[in-house]
Amino acid sequence: MAEGGQRHVRVAVIGSGFGGLGAAVRLRRQGITDFVVLERADAVGGTWRDNSYPGCACDVPSHLYSFSFAPNPAWPRNFSGQRHIRAYLERVTDTFGLRPHIRFGAEVRALRWDSGRLRWEIDTAQGAYTAEVVVSATGPLSDPQIPDVPGMADFTGKVFHSARWDHDYDLRGKRIAMVGTGASAIQIVPAIQPRVGKLTVFQRTPPWVMPRADRRISAVERWLHTKVPATRELRRQLLWGIRELQVGAFTKRPDELGLIETIARSHMRRAVKDPALRARLTPDYRIGCKRILLSNSWYPALVQPNVDLVSSGLREIRGNTLVAADGTEAEVDAIVFGTGFHVTDMPIAHRVTGAGGTTLAEEWKDGMAALRGSSAAGFPNFLTIIGPNTGLGNSSMILMIEAQLNYLADFMRQLDVLGGGIALDARPSAVQEWTRTIQQRMRRTVWNTGGCDSWYLDANGRNTTAWPGTTAEFRRATRRVDLAEYEVLRPPRTAADTGRRTVEAEEVAA
């Protein structure tokens, strides 16, 4: 329905990655079809559309990295690659009939809460919308972060981020700089090392790297998972259970992670024989403090003759020469930044203006905070998928997304029960209590005590990213909406309503 040039929908979902597509499926299952999915790109897939760099793959087992309501018995490997995950999301889109709801090229420029009509006004690149409920599923790994390196403007070579890979640029024989040694870099380096002339890796902090138990899933296994679904579900449950048992070491007993460090050191020693290089590759913090990485090819790639490891971060660029913090210089033809994303300062927060006239970014200037990872105070009928303190260090984010979809479903049910034209706004006291409890539990986790500086921490040193518990615990916490944690907003009375009630009252008194 269009109102004054605006198209009105009951629900607007922002983003078409796992979170956005999952929200769309859940809405349809609730019988809600009056919704749109606003996607800034020209295809679905989110981070698995944007990250197409060489070697891109998931570090969570495939049978756990998929929706429980859309199993895929045909995963080709234990850890599937980007193209298979993207193809899976395309199939989900078609299987559940989501394409008619998706608006491609509809980047959201601004959202503003209309307190008079209790709805969101949405400005997009494809026109204006209004919506009763907004579900933000933009994800924390959607907007690349490139450091402001002095001299960048004078560099005449090629520059791109790992999430914006330039497939037209021919790497063969080129001198390439890989800035960063995180989850993307340890996949990129082994993939491009055989093709490039020289590869210089700028390592600010070495990661802990564990063996990757990857293999091809046999045709027999795939057949069995198709014909006997119980085997597929058993495989998923085993993968989930093992990871649930590991959570205590990360969240309560970090000292127990010492055994895992021993395995990681042994993994390194098998590939890196040079003691001096091993010393530069050995972290000085507890394993798990930063994201644990999985690779069987990272260390073998680093010892190749055309690879140099600079154990210092990039300080400046002089022409086409990169200068590290320790003074090491390298002349290169191209720079690839594997420097992560805007996680604790999500760009969408600057575009959302709430009931008080302030943006979500302004409200979160001292740290992100949302009730049960979903609702921020002062932003009625606005839910976030993969919100503050919902991240995981050892399991599948799809489990957390599905828990938040349960919360979304009950949120919509509560609105129906309360009647039309109603909005729910998280009470500040409820958000504060939830956040206080999370931060109190966070104090003894490896992310806060492990002795590292990671992307889990915001500019104030607070961990506003990770969830300090099991996925089962989060699922219980988000199973139902507790109305006591919300203020119920009703449409303001108009002058006509007030006058009518006065006349009625006088007639009753007479």
Short mmCIF file of C-alpha atoms in Angstrom, two decimals:
data_model
loop_
_atom_site.label_atom_id
_atom_site.label_comp_id
_atom_site.label_asym_id
_atom_site.label_seq_id
_atom_site.Cartn_x
_atom_site.Cartn_y
_atom_site.Cartn_z
CA MET A 1 0.00 0.00 0.00
CA ALA A 2 1.30 3.48 -0.86
CA GLU A 3 0.67 6.49 1.33
CA GLY A 4 1.69 9.91 0.05
CA GLY A 5 4.30 8.42 -2.24
CA GLN A 6 5.54 6.08 0.49
CA ARG A 7 5.04 2.34 0.29
CA HIS A 8 3.80 0.96 3.58
CA VAL A 9 4.62 -2.56 4.80
CA ARG A 10 4.15 -4.24 8.11
CA VAL A 11 7.81 -5.32 8.34
CA ALA A 12 10.96 -4.09 6.63
CA VAL A 13 14.01 -6.37 6.81
CA ILE A 14 17.40 -4.83 6.05
CA GLY A 15 19.90 -7.20 4.44
CA SER A 16 19.66 -10.55 2.65
CA GLY A 17 22.39 -12.60 4.27
CA PHE A 18 21.69 -15.47 6.67
CA GLY A 19 19.98 -13.12 9.14
CA GLY A 20 17.76 -11.32 6.63
CA LEU A 21 16.73 -14.43 4.71
CA GLY A 22 16.09 -16.27 7.96
CA ALA A 23 13.87 -13.42 9.15
CA ALA A 24 11.95 -13.49 5.87
CA VAL A 25 11.34 -17.24 6.14
CA ARG A 26 10.20 -16.89 9.74
CA LEU A 27 7.78 -14.10 8.88
CA ARG A 28 6.21 -16.19 6.12
CA ARG A 29 5.91 -19.12 8.51
CA GLN A 30 4.08 -16.78 10.90
CA GLY A 31 1.63 -16.01 8.13
CA ILE A 32 3.07 -12.52 7.61
CA THR A 33 3.50 -11.75 3.93
CA ASP A 34 3.34 -7.94 4.06
CA PHE A 35 7.08 -7.37 4.26
CA VAL A 36 10.06 -6.37 2.14
CA VAL A 37 13.73 -7.26 2.29
CA LEU A 38 15.81 -4.20 1.48
CA GLU A 39 19.14 -5.21 -0.05
CA ARG A 40 21.76 -2.70 -1.20
CA ALA A 41 23.47 -5.13 -3.60
CA ASP A 42 22.11 -6.92 -6.66
CA ALA A 43 21.99 -10.42 -5.18
CA VAL A 44 21.35 -12.22 -1.91
CA GLY A 45 24.10 -13.71 0.23
CA GLY A 46 25.43 -11.00 2.52
CA THR A 47 28.99 -11.68 3.60
CA TRP A 48 29.06 -14.83 1.44
CA ARG A 49 28.26 -12.70 -1.61
CA ASP A 50 30.77 -9.98 -0.78
CA ASN A 51 33.68 -12.18 0.26
CA SER A 52 34.74 -13.97 -2.90
CA TYR A 53 38.50 -13.81 -2.42
CA PRO A 54 40.69 -16.78 -3.43
CA GLY A 55 40.42 -19.59 -0.90
CA CYS A 56 37.33 -18.19 0.83
CA ALA A 57 35.64 -20.86 2.94
CA CYS A 58 33.83 -21.27 6.25
CA ASP A 59 35.60 -22.33 9.45
CA VAL A 60 32.43 -23.91 10.88
CA PRO A 61 31.43 -27.42 9.71
CA SER A 62 28.91 -27.26 6.88
CA HIS A 63 26.20 -29.34 8.55
CA LEU A 64 26.20 -26.92 11.47
CA TYR A 65 26.47 -23.82 9.30
CA SER A 66 23.01 -24.08 7.78
CA PHE A 67 19.45 -23.45 8.88
CA SER A 68 17.79 -26.24 10.86
CA PHE A 69 14.66 -25.68 8.76
CA ALA A 70 16.61 -25.90 5.48
CA PRO A 71 19.08 -28.78 5.78
CA ASN A 72 21.46 -29.49 2.94
CA PRO A 73 22.39 -33.18 2.67
CA ALA A 74 24.63 -32.45 -0.33
CA TRP A 75 27.38 -30.37 1.30
CA PRO A 76 30.55 -31.38 -0.61
CA ARG A 77 33.09 -30.90 2.20
CA ASN A 78 33.30 -30.76 5.98
CA PHE A 79 34.12 -27.06 5.60
CA SER A 80 32.46 -25.78 2.46
CA GLY A 81 33.72 -22.97 0.30
CA GLN A 82 32.16 -19.60 -0.40
CA ARG A 83 30.51 -20.58 -3.68
CA HIS A 84 28.72 -23.53 -2.08
CA ILE A 85 27.44 -21.42 0.82
CA ARG A 86 26.29 -18.69 -1.52
CA ALA A 87 24.52 -21.27 -3.70
CA TYR A 88 22.83 -22.63 -0.56
CA LEU A 89 21.46 -19.16 0.26
CA GLU A 90 20.19 -18.77 -3.29
CA ARG A 91 18.34 -22.10 -2.91
CA VAL A 92 16.84 -21.00 0.40
CA THR A 93 15.61 -17.84 -1.32
CA ASP A 94 13.89 -19.83 -4.05
CA THR A 95 12.64 -22.71 -1.91
CA PHE A 96 10.78 -20.41 0.46
CA GLY A 97 9.50 -18.04 -2.22
CA LEU A 98 11.35 -14.97 -0.97
CA ARG A 99 12.27 -13.25 -4.25
CA PRO A 100 8.98 -11.32 -4.62
CA HIS A 101 9.74 -9.67 -1.27
CA ILE A 102 13.32 -8.62 -2.06
CA ARG A 103 14.17 -5.14 -3.33
CA PHE A 104 17.68 -5.11 -4.78
CA GLY A 105 19.64 -1.88 -5.05
CA ALA A 106 17.60 -0.52 -2.13
CA GLU A 107 20.35 0.66 0.19
CA VAL A 108 18.86 2.13 3.34
CA ARG A 109 19.98 5.73 3.70
CA ALA A 110 18.02 6.69 6.79
CA LEU A 111 15.41 5.38 9.22
CA ARG A 112 13.44 7.69 11.49
CA TRP A 113 10.83 6.75 14.08
CA ASP A 114 7.54 8.61 13.75
CA SER A 115 6.19 8.85 17.31
CA GLY A 116 2.86 10.20 16.10
CA ARG A 117 2.03 7.31 13.80
CA LEU A 118 4.14 4.70 15.61
CA ARG A 119 5.98 3.59 12.52
CA TRP A 120 9.36 3.81 10.86
CA GLU A 121 10.03 6.13 7.94
CA ILE A 122 12.63 4.58 5.66
CA ASP A 123 14.58 6.34 2.93
CA THR A 124 16.18 3.96 0.43
CA ALA A 125 17.93 4.25 -2.92
CA GLN A 126 14.75 2.79 -4.46
CA GLY A 127 12.32 5.18 -2.79
CA ALA A 128 10.58 5.72 0.52
CA TYR A 129 8.85 3.18 2.74
CA THR A 130 7.06 3.17 6.06
CA ALA A 131 6.99 0.10 8.27
CA GLU A 132 5.50 -0.87 11.59
CA VAL A 133 8.51 -3.05 12.44
CA VAL A 134 12.11 -2.94 11.21
CA VAL A 135 14.45 -5.94 11.43
CA SER A 136 18.08 -4.92 10.94
CA ALA A 137 20.07 -7.87 9.61
CA THR A 138 23.02 -6.00 8.16
CA GLY A 139 25.48 -8.15 10.09
CA PRO A 140 28.77 -7.18 11.75
CA LEU A 141 30.92 -8.39 8.83
CA SER A 142 29.37 -6.27 6.11
CA ASP A 143 31.34 -3.02 6.03
CA PRO A 144 35.11 -3.38 5.46
CA GLN A 145 37.53 -1.43 7.61
CA ILE A 146 40.65 -0.04 5.93
CA PRO A 147 43.14 1.77 8.16
CA ASP A 148 44.06 5.37 7.36
CA VAL A 149 47.70 4.78 6.49
CA PRO A 150 49.82 7.89 5.88
CA GLY A 151 50.85 8.13 2.22
CA MET A 152 48.02 5.95 0.88
CA ALA A 153 46.93 8.68 -1.55
CA ASP A 154 50.33 8.62 -3.23
CA PHE A 155 50.40 4.87 -3.82
CA THR A 156 50.12 4.23 -7.57
CA GLY A 157 49.45 0.49 -7.41
CA LYS A 158 46.25 -1.47 -6.85
CA VAL A 159 44.49 -1.37 -3.45
CA PHE A 160 41.49 -3.40 -2.31
CA HIS A 161 40.01 -5.04 0.78
CA SER A 162 39.61 -8.79 1.03
CA ALA A 163 35.82 -8.34 1.05
CA ARG A 164 35.95 -6.32 -2.17
CA TRP A 165 38.27 -8.52 -4.18
CA ASP A 166 39.17 -7.25 -7.65
CA HIS A 167 38.96 -10.36 -9.81
CA ASP A 168 40.01 -8.37 -12.88
CA TYR A 169 43.43 -7.69 -11.38
CA ASP A 170 45.98 -10.25 -12.56
CA LEU A 171 48.18 -11.33 -9.64
CA ARG A 172 50.59 -13.38 -11.71
CA GLY A 173 54.18 -12.32 -11.15
CA LYS A 174 53.16 -9.26 -9.11
CA ARG A 175 54.62 -8.05 -5.82
CA ILE A 176 51.72 -8.24 -3.38
CA ALA A 177 51.40 -6.99 0.19
CA MET A 178 48.94 -8.76 2.48
CA VAL A 179 48.13 -6.47 5.40
CA GLY A 180 46.73 -8.46 8.30
CA THR A 181 46.87 -12.08 9.44
CA GLY A 182 43.27 -12.75 10.42
CA ALA A 183 40.68 -15.26 9.22
CA SER A 184 40.63 -13.96 5.63
CA ALA A 185 44.40 -13.56 5.28
CA ILE A 186 45.21 -17.12 6.28
CA GLN A 187 43.00 -18.32 3.43
CA ILE A 188 44.16 -15.75 0.87
CA VAL A 189 47.91 -16.19 1.35
CA PRO A 190 48.06 -19.94 0.56
CA ALA A 191 45.67 -19.46 -2.37
CA ILE A 192 47.65 -16.72 -4.13
CA GLN A 193 51.21 -17.63 -3.08
CA PRO A 194 51.87 -19.94 -6.04
CA ARG A 195 50.80 -17.27 -8.54
CA VAL A 196 52.46 -14.10 -7.29
CA GLY A 197 56.05 -13.04 -7.81
CA LYS A 198 56.61 -11.84 -4.24
CA LEU A 199 54.26 -11.85 -1.27
CA THR A 200 54.95 -9.71 1.79
CA VAL A 201 52.74 -10.39 4.80
CA PHE A 202 52.43 -7.62 7.39
CA GLN A 203 51.64 -9.24 10.72
CA ARG A 204 50.75 -6.96 13.62
CA THR A 205 49.81 -9.81 15.97
CA PRO A 206 50.30 -13.52 15.21
CA PRO A 207 47.15 -15.68 15.37
CA TRP A 208 46.74 -19.06 16.99
CA VAL A 209 46.20 -21.56 14.17
CA MET A 210 44.79 -25.06 14.64
CA PRO A 211 44.67 -27.96 12.15
CA ARG A 212 41.67 -27.91 9.83
CA ALA A 213 39.92 -31.30 9.84
CA ASP A 214 38.61 -30.85 6.32
CA ARG A 215 37.86 -33.57 3.81
CA ARG A 216 35.52 -34.32 0.95
CA ILE A 217 32.18 -35.72 2.08
CA SER A 218 31.73 -38.97 0.17
CA ALA A 219 28.89 -39.73 -2.19
CA VAL A 220 27.80 -42.51 0.16
CA GLU A 221 27.50 -40.06 3.05
CA ARG A 222 25.54 -37.61 0.94
CA TRP A 223 23.21 -40.37 -0.26
CA LEU A 224 22.67 -41.55 3.33
CA HIS A 225 21.95 -38.02 4.56
CA THR A 226 19.40 -37.61 1.76
CA LYS A 227 17.63 -40.95 2.16
CA VAL A 228 17.88 -41.20 5.96
CA PRO A 229 17.48 -37.66 7.35
CA ALA A 230 18.08 -38.91 10.89
CA THR A 231 21.76 -39.47 10.02
CA ARG A 232 22.11 -35.89 8.89
CA GLU A 233 20.46 -34.63 12.06
CA LEU A 234 22.67 -36.87 14.21
CA ARG A 235 25.75 -35.44 12.51
CA ARG A 236 24.54 -31.90 13.20
CA GLN A 237 23.76 -32.68 16.83
CA LEU A 238 27.18 -34.22 17.41
CA LEU A 239 28.92 -31.19 15.91
CA TRP A 240 26.78 -28.93 18.09
CA GLY A 241 27.28 -30.93 21.27
CA ILE A 242 31.05 -31.01 21.01
CA ARG A 243 31.15 -27.24 20.72
CA GLU A 244 28.73 -26.74 23.60
CA LEU A 245 31.07 -28.76 25.84
CA GLN A 246 33.97 -26.44 24.92
CA VAL A 247 32.20 -23.26 26.00
CA GLY A 248 33.15 -23.49 29.68
CA ALA A 249 36.86 -23.23 28.89
CA PHE A 250 36.28 -20.00 26.93
CA THR A 251 33.86 -18.38 29.37
CA LYS A 252 34.78 -19.64 32.84
CA ARG A 253 38.07 -21.57 32.86
CA PRO A 254 40.54 -20.09 30.34
CA ASP A 255 43.45 -21.95 31.95
CA GLU A 256 42.02 -25.18 30.51
CA LEU A 257 42.88 -23.89 27.04
CA GLY A 258 46.55 -24.67 27.59
CA LEU A 259 46.16 -28.11 26.04
CA ILE A 260 44.79 -26.56 22.86
CA GLU A 261 47.80 -24.24 22.76
CA THR A 262 50.06 -27.31 22.85
CA ILE A 263 48.26 -28.74 19.82
CA ALA A 264 48.59 -25.41 17.99
CA ARG A 265 52.33 -25.21 18.72
CA SER A 266 52.82 -28.76 17.48
CA HIS A 267 50.87 -27.89 14.34
CA MET A 268 53.25 -24.99 13.71
CA ARG A 269 56.41 -26.99 14.39
CA ARG A 270 55.51 -29.59 11.78
CA ALA A 271 55.52 -26.95 9.02
CA VAL A 272 57.92 -24.28 10.28
CA LYS A 273 61.40 -25.66 10.99
CA ASP A 274 63.14 -22.30 11.49
CA PRO A 275 63.10 -21.51 15.26
CA ALA A 276 63.41 -17.77 14.59
CA LEU A 277 60.36 -17.77 12.31
CA ARG A 278 58.43 -19.90 14.79
CA ALA A 279 59.17 -17.35 17.49
CA ARG A 280 57.73 -14.58 15.34
CA LEU A 281 54.64 -16.68 14.63
CA THR A 282 53.97 -17.65 18.24
CA PRO A 283 51.35 -15.50 20.02
CA ASP A 284 52.02 -14.09 23.48
CA TYR A 285 48.38 -14.28 24.58
CA ARG A 286 46.06 -17.09 25.64
CA ILE A 287 44.53 -19.04 22.78
CA GLY A 288 40.90 -18.04 22.25
CA CYS A 289 41.46 -14.41 23.24
CA LYS A 290 41.42 -13.67 19.53
CA ARG A 291 39.52 -15.81 17.08
CA ILE A 292 41.12 -19.24 16.73
CA LEU A 293 41.93 -19.88 13.08
CA LEU A 294 41.90 -23.17 11.19
CA SER A 295 44.32 -23.92 8.37
CA ASN A 296 46.57 -26.69 7.09
CA SER A 297 48.16 -24.47 4.43
CA TRP A 298 48.95 -21.19 6.25
CA TYR A 299 52.29 -22.22 7.75
CA PRO A 300 53.47 -24.13 4.66
CA ALA A 301 52.78 -21.03 2.55
CA LEU A 302 54.79 -18.77 4.86
CA VAL A 303 57.96 -20.85 4.47
CA GLN A 304 57.93 -20.62 0.66
CA PRO A 305 60.87 -18.70 -0.89
CA ASN A 306 58.63 -15.99 -2.42
CA VAL A 307 56.99 -15.11 0.90
CA ASP A 308 58.31 -12.65 3.52
CA LEU A 309 56.74 -12.26 6.94
CA VAL A 310 57.07 -8.80 8.43
CA SER A 311 56.26 -9.19 12.11
CA SER A 312 55.14 -5.60 12.48
CA GLY A 313 52.14 -3.57 11.40
CA LEU A 314 52.08 -1.21 8.42
CA ARG A 315 53.14 2.30 9.48
CA GLU A 316 53.26 4.37 6.28
CA ILE A 317 53.50 4.29 2.49
CA ARG A 318 56.17 6.15 0.56
CA GLY A 319 55.34 6.05 -3.11
CA ASN A 320 55.11 2.33 -3.81
CA THR A 321 57.17 1.35 -0.80
CA LEU A 322 55.41 0.08 2.32
CA VAL A 323 57.12 0.80 5.63
CA ALA A 324 56.40 -1.29 8.72
CA ALA A 325 56.46 -0.05 12.31
CA ASP A 326 59.87 -1.71 12.79
CA GLY A 327 61.29 0.07 9.72
CA THR A 328 61.11 -2.88 7.34
CA GLU A 329 60.45 -1.77 3.75
CA ALA A 330 58.84 -3.56 0.84
CA GLU A 331 58.15 -2.27 -2.65
CA VAL A 332 54.89 -3.67 -4.00
CA ASP A 333 52.51 -3.50 -6.94
CA ALA A 334 49.33 -4.09 -4.97
CA ILE A 335 48.03 -3.98 -1.41
CA VAL A 336 45.37 -6.33 -0.09
CA PHE A 337 43.87 -5.29 3.22
CA GLY A 338 42.65 -8.12 5.41
CA THR A 339 41.93 -5.70 8.23
CA GLY A 340 38.44 -6.71 9.27
CA PHE A 341 35.15 -4.89 9.51
CA HIS A 342 33.24 -2.25 11.43
CA VAL A 343 31.99 -4.59 14.14
CA THR A 344 31.62 -2.49 17.30
CA ASP A 345 30.70 0.65 15.34
CA MET A 346 28.20 -0.70 12.81
CA PRO A 347 27.56 1.92 10.10
CA ILE A 348 23.80 1.25 10.06
CA ALA A 349 23.65 2.71 13.59
CA HIS A 350 24.43 6.18 12.19
CA ARG A 351 21.37 5.98 9.93
CA VAL A 352 18.77 5.03 12.56
CA THR A 353 17.09 7.86 14.50
CA GLY A 354 14.93 6.79 17.42
CA ALA A 355 12.07 8.20 19.46
CA GLY A 356 14.28 10.68 21.27
CA GLY A 357 15.66 12.23 18.08
CA THR A 358 19.13 10.73 18.54
CA THR A 359 20.78 8.12 16.36
CA LEU A 360 21.56 4.61 17.48
CA ALA A 361 25.25 5.44 17.06
CA GLU A 362 24.87 8.35 19.50
CA GLU A 363 23.07 6.13 21.99
CA TRP A 364 25.85 3.57 21.63
CA LYS A 365 28.74 6.02 21.92
CA ASP A 366 29.81 4.37 25.20
CA GLY A 367 29.24 0.85 23.87
CA MET A 368 26.58 -1.17 22.08
CA ALA A 369 23.76 -2.49 24.25
CA ALA A 370 20.52 -4.26 23.37
CA LEU A 371 18.06 -6.33 25.36
CA ARG A 372 18.70 -10.02 24.58
CA GLY A 373 20.87 -8.88 21.69
CA SER A 374 17.80 -7.56 19.88
CA SER A 375 16.14 -4.40 21.24
CA ALA A 376 17.76 -1.04 22.02
CA ALA A 377 15.94 1.34 24.37
CA GLY A 378 14.36 4.30 22.58
CA PHE A 379 14.04 2.45 19.26
CA PRO A 380 10.54 0.95 19.28
CA ASN A 381 9.70 -1.99 17.03
CA PHE A 382 13.33 -2.17 15.91
CA LEU A 383 15.02 -5.56 16.22
CA THR A 384 18.61 -6.47 15.40
CA ILE A 385 19.71 -9.88 14.18
CA ILE A 386 23.29 -10.57 15.34
CA GLY A 387 23.12 -7.63 17.72
CA PRO A 388 25.36 -6.73 20.66
CA ASN A 389 26.87 -9.66 22.58
CA THR A 390 25.58 -12.38 20.29
CA GLY A 391 28.89 -13.37 18.68
CA LEU A 392 30.54 -16.76 19.16
CA GLY A 393 34.12 -17.89 19.41
CA ASN A 394 33.73 -21.61 18.79
CA SER A 395 30.40 -22.49 17.17
CA SER A 396 27.94 -21.59 14.42
CA MET A 397 26.36 -18.15 14.26
CA ILE A 398 23.39 -19.73 12.50
CA LEU A 399 22.37 -21.16 15.88
CA MET A 400 22.34 -17.65 17.37
CA ILE A 401 20.46 -16.26 14.37
CA GLU A 402 17.75 -18.91 14.72
CA ALA A 403 17.39 -18.09 18.41
CA GLN A 404 16.85 -14.45 17.51
CA LEU A 405 14.32 -15.49 14.88
CA ASN A 406 12.36 -17.17 17.67
CA TYR A 407 12.42 -13.86 19.52
CA LEU A 408 11.26 -12.02 16.39
CA ALA A 409 8.37 -14.46 15.95
CA ASP A 410 7.18 -13.97 19.52
CA PHE A 411 7.64 -10.19 19.20
CA MET A 412 5.22 -10.23 16.27
CA ARG A 413 2.80 -12.45 18.18
CA GLN A 414 2.80 -10.04 21.11
CA LEU A 415 2.00 -7.13 18.79
CA ASP A 416 -0.95 -9.10 17.41
CA VAL A 417 -2.25 -9.90 20.90
CA LEU A 418 -1.96 -6.28 22.03
CA GLY A 419 -3.87 -5.04 18.99
CA GLY A 420 -3.16 -2.91 15.93
CA GLY A 421 -1.13 0.27 16.00
CA ILE A 422 0.94 -0.84 19.02
CA ALA A 423 4.70 -0.56 19.47
CA LEU A 424 7.07 -2.13 21.98
CA ASP A 425 10.06 -0.16 23.28
CA ALA A 426 12.66 -1.87 25.47
CA ARG A 427 12.76 -0.31 28.92
CA PRO A 428 16.13 1.32 29.70
CA SER A 429 16.20 -0.49 33.04
CA ALA A 430 15.77 -3.85 31.29
CA VAL A 431 18.56 -3.10 28.80
CA GLN A 432 20.82 -1.92 31.61
CA GLU A 433 20.19 -5.02 33.71
CA TRP A 434 20.75 -7.36 30.76
CA THR A 435 23.96 -5.52 29.84
CA ARG A 436 25.20 -5.43 33.45
CA THR A 437 24.75 -9.19 33.75
CA ILE A 438 26.52 -9.82 30.43
CA GLN A 439 29.47 -7.62 31.32
CA GLN A 440 29.76 -9.17 34.76
CA ARG A 441 29.96 -12.63 33.23
CA MET A 442 32.40 -11.36 30.61
CA ARG A 443 35.04 -10.50 33.22
CA ARG A 444 36.39 -14.03 33.51
CA THR A 445 36.15 -15.03 29.85
CA VAL A 446 39.24 -15.62 27.76
CA TRP A 447 38.26 -12.66 25.55
CA ASN A 448 38.66 -10.29 28.48
CA THR A 449 41.45 -12.01 30.42
CA GLY A 450 43.55 -13.57 27.66
CA GLY A 451 45.94 -10.64 27.27
CA CYS A 452 45.12 -9.53 23.73
CA ASP A 453 43.51 -6.63 21.94
CA SER A 454 40.85 -8.05 19.66
CA TRP A 455 37.92 -6.93 17.50
CA TYR A 456 35.65 -8.28 20.23
CA LEU A 457 36.48 -5.16 22.26
CA ASP A 458 35.21 -1.66 21.49
CA ALA A 459 37.13 1.61 21.77
CA ASN A 460 36.42 1.68 25.52
CA GLY A 461 37.78 -1.81 26.07
CA ARG A 462 34.34 -3.35 26.65
CA ASN A 463 33.41 -6.64 25.06
CA THR A 464 30.16 -5.77 23.31
CA THR A 465 30.49 -8.50 20.70
CA ALA A 466 30.70 -11.98 22.23
CA TRP A 467 28.10 -14.09 24.05
CA PRO A 468 29.48 -15.47 27.36
CA GLY A 469 27.53 -18.73 27.37
CA THR A 470 26.27 -21.67 25.37
CA THR A 471 24.01 -21.43 22.35
CA ALA A 472 21.40 -23.46 24.27
CA GLU A 473 21.43 -20.85 27.02
CA PHE A 474 20.93 -18.05 24.49
CA ARG A 475 18.09 -19.97 22.87
CA ARG A 476 16.34 -20.21 26.26
CA ALA A 477 16.89 -16.50 26.88
CA THR A 478 15.28 -15.55 23.57
CA ARG A 479 12.44 -18.07 23.43
CA ARG A 480 9.81 -15.57 24.57
CA VAL A 481 9.36 -11.81 24.77
CA ASP A 482 8.84 -10.70 28.37
CA LEU A 483 6.43 -7.76 28.17
CA ALA A 484 7.62 -6.58 31.59
CA GLU A 485 10.87 -5.63 29.85
CA TYR A 486 9.04 -3.38 27.39
CA GLU A 487 6.98 -0.25 27.43
CA VAL A 488 3.80 -0.61 25.39
CA LEU A 489 3.32 2.43 23.17
CA ARG A 490 -0.12 3.33 21.89
CA PRO A 491 -1.06 5.98 19.31
CA PRO A 492 -1.39 9.46 20.87
CA ARG A 493 -4.91 10.74 21.26
CA THR A 494 -5.95 13.30 18.67
CA ALA A 495 -7.85 16.49 19.45
CA ALA A 496 -10.96 14.93 17.84
CA ASP A 497 -10.65 11.88 20.09
CA THR A 498 -10.31 14.08 23.17
CA GLY A 499 -13.35 16.16 22.20
CA ARG A 500 -15.45 13.09 21.49
CA ARG A 501 -14.58 11.55 24.85
CA THR A 502 -15.50 14.84 26.60
CA VAL A 503 -18.94 14.94 24.93
CA GLU A 504 -19.52 11.29 25.80
CA ALA A 505 -18.54 11.94 29.40
CA GLU A 506 -20.97 14.91 29.62
CA GLU A 507 -23.79 12.82 28.14
CA VAL A 508 -23.16 10.08 30.71
CA ALA A 509 -23.12 12.65 33.54
CA ALA A 510 -26.45 14.14 32.32
#
